[in-house]
Coordinates of C-alpha atoms and ligand atoms in Angstrom, one line a residue:
M1 CA -31.3 16.2 8.6
S2 CA -33.2 13.1 9.4
E3 CA -32.9 11.8 12.9
D4 CA -33.1 8.1 12.0
R5 CA -30.3 8.1 9.5
E6 CA -26.8 7.7 10.8
R7 CA -24.5 10.6 10.0
R8 CA -22.3 10.0 7.0
R9 CA -18.6 9.7 7.7
I10 CA -15.4 10.0 5.7
S11 CA -11.8 9.0 6.6
L12 CA -9.1 10.9 4.7
T13 CA -6.0 9.0 3.6
F14 CA -3.0 10.3 1.8
D15 CA -0.8 7.9 -0.1
N16 CA 2.5 7.8 -1.9
G17 CA 4.3 10.7 -0.1
P18 CA 6.0 12.2 1.7
T19 CA 6.6 14.9 -1.0
P20 CA 8.4 18.1 0.1
G21 CA 6.4 21.1 -0.9
V22 CA 3.2 19.0 -1.1
T23 CA 2.9 17.1 2.2
D24 CA 3.8 20.3 4.1
A25 CA 0.9 22.1 2.4
V26 CA -1.5 19.2 3.1
L27 CA -0.5 19.3 6.8
D28 CA -1.0 23.1 6.9
V29 CA -4.6 22.6 5.5
L30 CA -5.4 19.8 7.9
A31 CA -4.0 21.7 10.9
A32 CA -5.9 24.9 10.0
R33 CA -9.1 22.9 10.0
G34 CA -8.4 20.5 12.8
V35 CA -8.8 17.5 10.6
P36 CA -6.9 14.2 11.6
A37 CA -5.9 11.9 8.7
T38 CA -3.8 8.9 7.9
F39 CA -0.7 9.0 5.7
F40 CA 0.5 5.9 3.9
V41 CA 4.2 6.5 3.1
V42 CA 6.4 5.0 0.4
G43 CA 9.9 4.0 1.6
A44 CA 11.6 5.5 -1.4
N45 CA 10.1 8.9 -0.6
L46 CA 10.6 8.6 3.2
R47 CA 14.3 8.1 2.4
R48 CA 14.6 11.2 0.2
P49 CA 16.0 14.4 1.8
G50 CA 13.3 16.0 4.0
G51 CA 11.1 12.9 3.8
R52 CA 11.4 11.7 7.4
D53 CA 11.0 15.2 8.8
L54 CA 7.7 15.6 7.1
V55 CA 6.4 12.2 8.4
R56 CA 7.6 13.2 11.9
R57 CA 5.6 16.4 11.6
A58 CA 2.5 14.5 10.5
C59 CA 2.9 12.1 13.4
R60 CA 3.4 15.0 15.9
E61 CA 0.3 16.7 14.6
G62 CA -1.9 13.7 15.4
H63 CA -2.0 11.9 12.0
R64 CA -1.6 8.2 11.8
I65 CA 1.3 6.8 9.7
G66 CA 1.1 3.6 7.7
H67 CA 3.4 1.5 5.5
H68 CA 2.7 1.7 1.8
T69 CA 5.6 -0.5 0.4
T70 CA 9.2 0.2 -0.2
T71 CA 9.1 1.1 -3.9
H72 CA 5.4 1.2 -4.8
T73 CA 6.2 -0.7 -8.0
V74 CA 5.6 -4.4 -7.2
L75 CA 2.2 -6.1 -7.3
L76 CA 2.7 -8.7 -4.7
G77 CA 0.3 -11.2 -6.3
A78 CA 2.1 -10.9 -9.6
A79 CA 5.7 -11.3 -8.4
V80 CA 7.6 -14.2 -9.7
D81 CA 9.2 -14.8 -6.3
A82 CA 6.4 -14.0 -3.8
E83 CA 8.6 -14.4 -0.7
A84 CA 11.4 -12.1 -2.1
A85 CA 8.8 -9.5 -2.9
V86 CA 7.5 -9.5 0.7
D87 CA 11.1 -9.2 1.9
T88 CA 11.9 -6.2 -0.3
E89 CA 8.5 -4.4 -0.4
I90 CA 7.3 -4.9 3.2
A91 CA 9.9 -6.3 5.6
A92 CA 12.7 -4.0 4.3
L93 CA 10.8 -0.9 5.2
A94 CA 9.1 -2.0 8.4
A95 CA 12.1 -1.1 10.7
E96 CA 12.2 2.4 9.3
L97 CA 8.6 3.0 10.3
T98 CA 8.7 1.8 13.9
E99 CA 9.0 5.3 15.3
F100 CA 5.6 6.1 13.7
D101 CA 3.7 2.9 14.5
G102 CA 1.8 4.1 17.5
D103 CA -0.2 1.3 19.1
E104 CA -1.1 -0.3 15.8
K105 CA 1.0 -1.0 12.6
L106 CA -0.9 0.0 9.5
Y107 CA -0.2 -1.4 6.1
R108 CA -1.8 -0.5 2.8
P109 CA -1.0 -2.6 -0.3
Y110 CA 0.1 -1.1 -3.6
A111 CA -2.6 -1.6 -6.2
A112 CA -2.0 -0.2 -9.7
G113 CA -4.6 2.6 -10.2
G114 CA -6.2 1.7 -6.9
V115 CA -7.8 -1.4 -8.4
L116 CA -8.4 -4.1 -5.9
D117 CA -7.8 -7.3 -7.9
R118 CA -6.0 -10.6 -7.5
Q119 CA -2.5 -9.0 -7.9
V120 CA -2.7 -6.9 -4.8
L121 CA -1.7 -9.5 -2.2
S122 CA -0.1 -12.9 -2.1
A123 CA -0.3 -15.8 0.4
A124 CA 3.2 -14.9 1.5
A125 CA 2.2 -11.3 2.1
L126 CA -0.8 -12.3 4.0
R127 CA 1.3 -14.6 6.3
Y128 CA 3.7 -11.7 6.9
L129 CA 0.9 -9.3 7.8
Q130 CA -0.6 -11.9 10.2
D131 CA 2.7 -12.9 11.8
H132 CA 3.7 -9.2 12.3
R133 CA 0.3 -8.2 13.6
Y134 CA -0.4 -5.6 10.9
T135 CA -3.7 -3.9 10.4
C136 CA -4.4 -3.9 6.6
V137 CA -6.2 -0.8 5.4
L138 CA -8.1 -0.8 2.1
W139 CA -10.4 1.9 0.7
N140 CA -13.8 2.4 -1.0
S141 CA -13.2 5.6 -2.9
V142 CA -10.5 6.4 -5.5
P143 CA -11.4 9.7 -7.1
H144 CA -8.3 9.8 -9.3
D145 CA -6.8 13.0 -7.9
W146 CA -3.4 12.1 -9.5
D147 CA -4.6 12.1 -13.0
D148 CA -7.5 14.6 -12.7
P149 CA -6.2 17.3 -10.3
D150 CA -9.4 19.4 -10.6
G151 CA -12.1 16.9 -11.3
W152 CA -11.4 14.6 -8.3
V153 CA -13.3 16.8 -5.9
E154 CA -16.7 16.2 -7.4
R155 CA -16.2 12.4 -7.5
A156 CA -14.9 12.3 -3.9
L157 CA -17.9 14.4 -2.8
A158 CA -20.3 12.1 -4.6
D159 CA -18.7 9.1 -2.9
A160 CA -18.9 10.7 0.5
E161 CA -22.6 11.6 -0.2
A162 CA -23.3 7.9 -1.1
G163 CA -21.8 6.9 2.3
P164 CA -22.3 5.6 4.9
W165 CA -18.5 5.6 5.6
T166 CA -16.1 6.5 2.9
V167 CA -12.4 5.8 3.0
V168 CA -11.0 8.1 0.3
V169 CA -7.5 7.6 -1.2
L170 CA -5.9 10.9 -2.0
H171 CA -2.2 11.5 -2.8
D172 CA 0.3 13.9 -1.4
V173 CA 2.2 14.0 -4.6
D174 CA 3.1 16.7 -7.1
S175 CA -0.1 16.7 -9.2
G176 CA -1.5 20.0 -8.1
A177 CA -4.7 18.2 -6.9
M178 CA -4.1 19.0 -3.2
A179 CA -4.6 22.7 -4.0
H180 CA -8.3 21.8 -3.6
L181 CA -8.0 20.0 -0.3
G182 CA -9.1 22.9 1.8
S183 CA -12.3 23.6 -0.3
F184 CA -13.0 19.8 -0.4
I185 CA -12.9 19.7 3.4
D186 CA -15.0 22.8 3.8
E187 CA -17.6 21.3 1.4
L188 CA -17.7 18.1 3.4
R189 CA -18.5 20.1 6.5
R190 CA -21.1 22.2 4.7
R191 CA -22.8 18.9 3.8
D192 CA -22.7 17.7 7.4
I193 CA -20.4 14.8 6.6
D194 CA -18.2 13.9 9.6
I195 CA -14.5 13.7 9.0
V196 CA -13.0 11.0 11.2
Q197 CA -9.7 9.2 11.7
D198 CA -11.1 5.8 12.5
L199 CA -11.7 3.3 9.8
P200 CA -14.8 1.2 9.0
D201 CA -14.4 -2.6 9.5
S202 CA -15.3 -3.1 5.8
C203 CA -12.0 -1.4 4.8
V204 CA -9.9 -3.2 7.5
P205 CA -9.8 -6.9 6.4
I206 CA -6.9 -7.6 8.8
S207 CA -6.8 -6.1 12.3
R208 CA -3.6 -6.5 14.3
G209 CA -2.9 -9.7 12.5
E210 CA -6.4 -11.1 12.7
I211 CA -8.2 -11.7 9.5
R212 CA -11.7 -10.2 9.8
V213 CA -12.9 -10.2 6.2
S214 CA -12.0 -12.6 3.5
L215 CA -9.2 -11.5 1.3
D216 CA -9.5 -14.2 -1.3
H217 CA -10.5 -11.7 -4.0
L218 CA -7.1 -10.0 -3.6
L219 CA -5.0 -13.2 -3.9
P220 CA -3.9 -14.9 -7.0
L221 CA -5.9 -18.0 -8.0
S222 CA -4.0 -21.0 -6.8
P223 CA -2.2 -22.7 -9.7
T224 CA -3.7 -26.0 -8.6
S225 CA -7.3 -24.8 -8.6
Ligands
LIG301 ZN1 -0.2 4.1 -3.6

């Protein structure tokens, strides 16, 4: 290993759960390896039987918990009524997550297929996140575990190799993909890639309500422009 190169890092994030039978297994794998991660939960799943218990367990075991919308179906920048979409998709779930907030409230927008385009946020959503001092967490690796439950591992490893700091989006959903999580983590370690819970500034455009990086590319073009 060269001395002058910074060590590569990866932050593991798990979206769209909690899913009984899957999130538990993910937590077992992380606990067995001592790996801290971040879970971005969907309100509809949190509200299902067993959902809150799984998120409580994740929180207790040192993982961070974030808000990943109420229904995971609305692209905020495409909504006809942008204010109403913020109410139902962000504000409506916020109170149900306060017990998991820690010292920082995390929010990850829904983006269909993980694509960061102009439908992901809206001016109304941006105002809400600023006013309520959210930290907005994006990503730079989407290995498509949900539709390629075996092939995602190689893509995620390639992204992590490319570095310097990868924020990978995985999903604790019923795809079968998480069966490879343990071997993925073992391989990251074999390749000397540090698994961290912190996040790189490049994936955190809003920190505690302060805009750090322009989000213009995630907002709809203004109708007047
Ligand atoms: Zn998602």
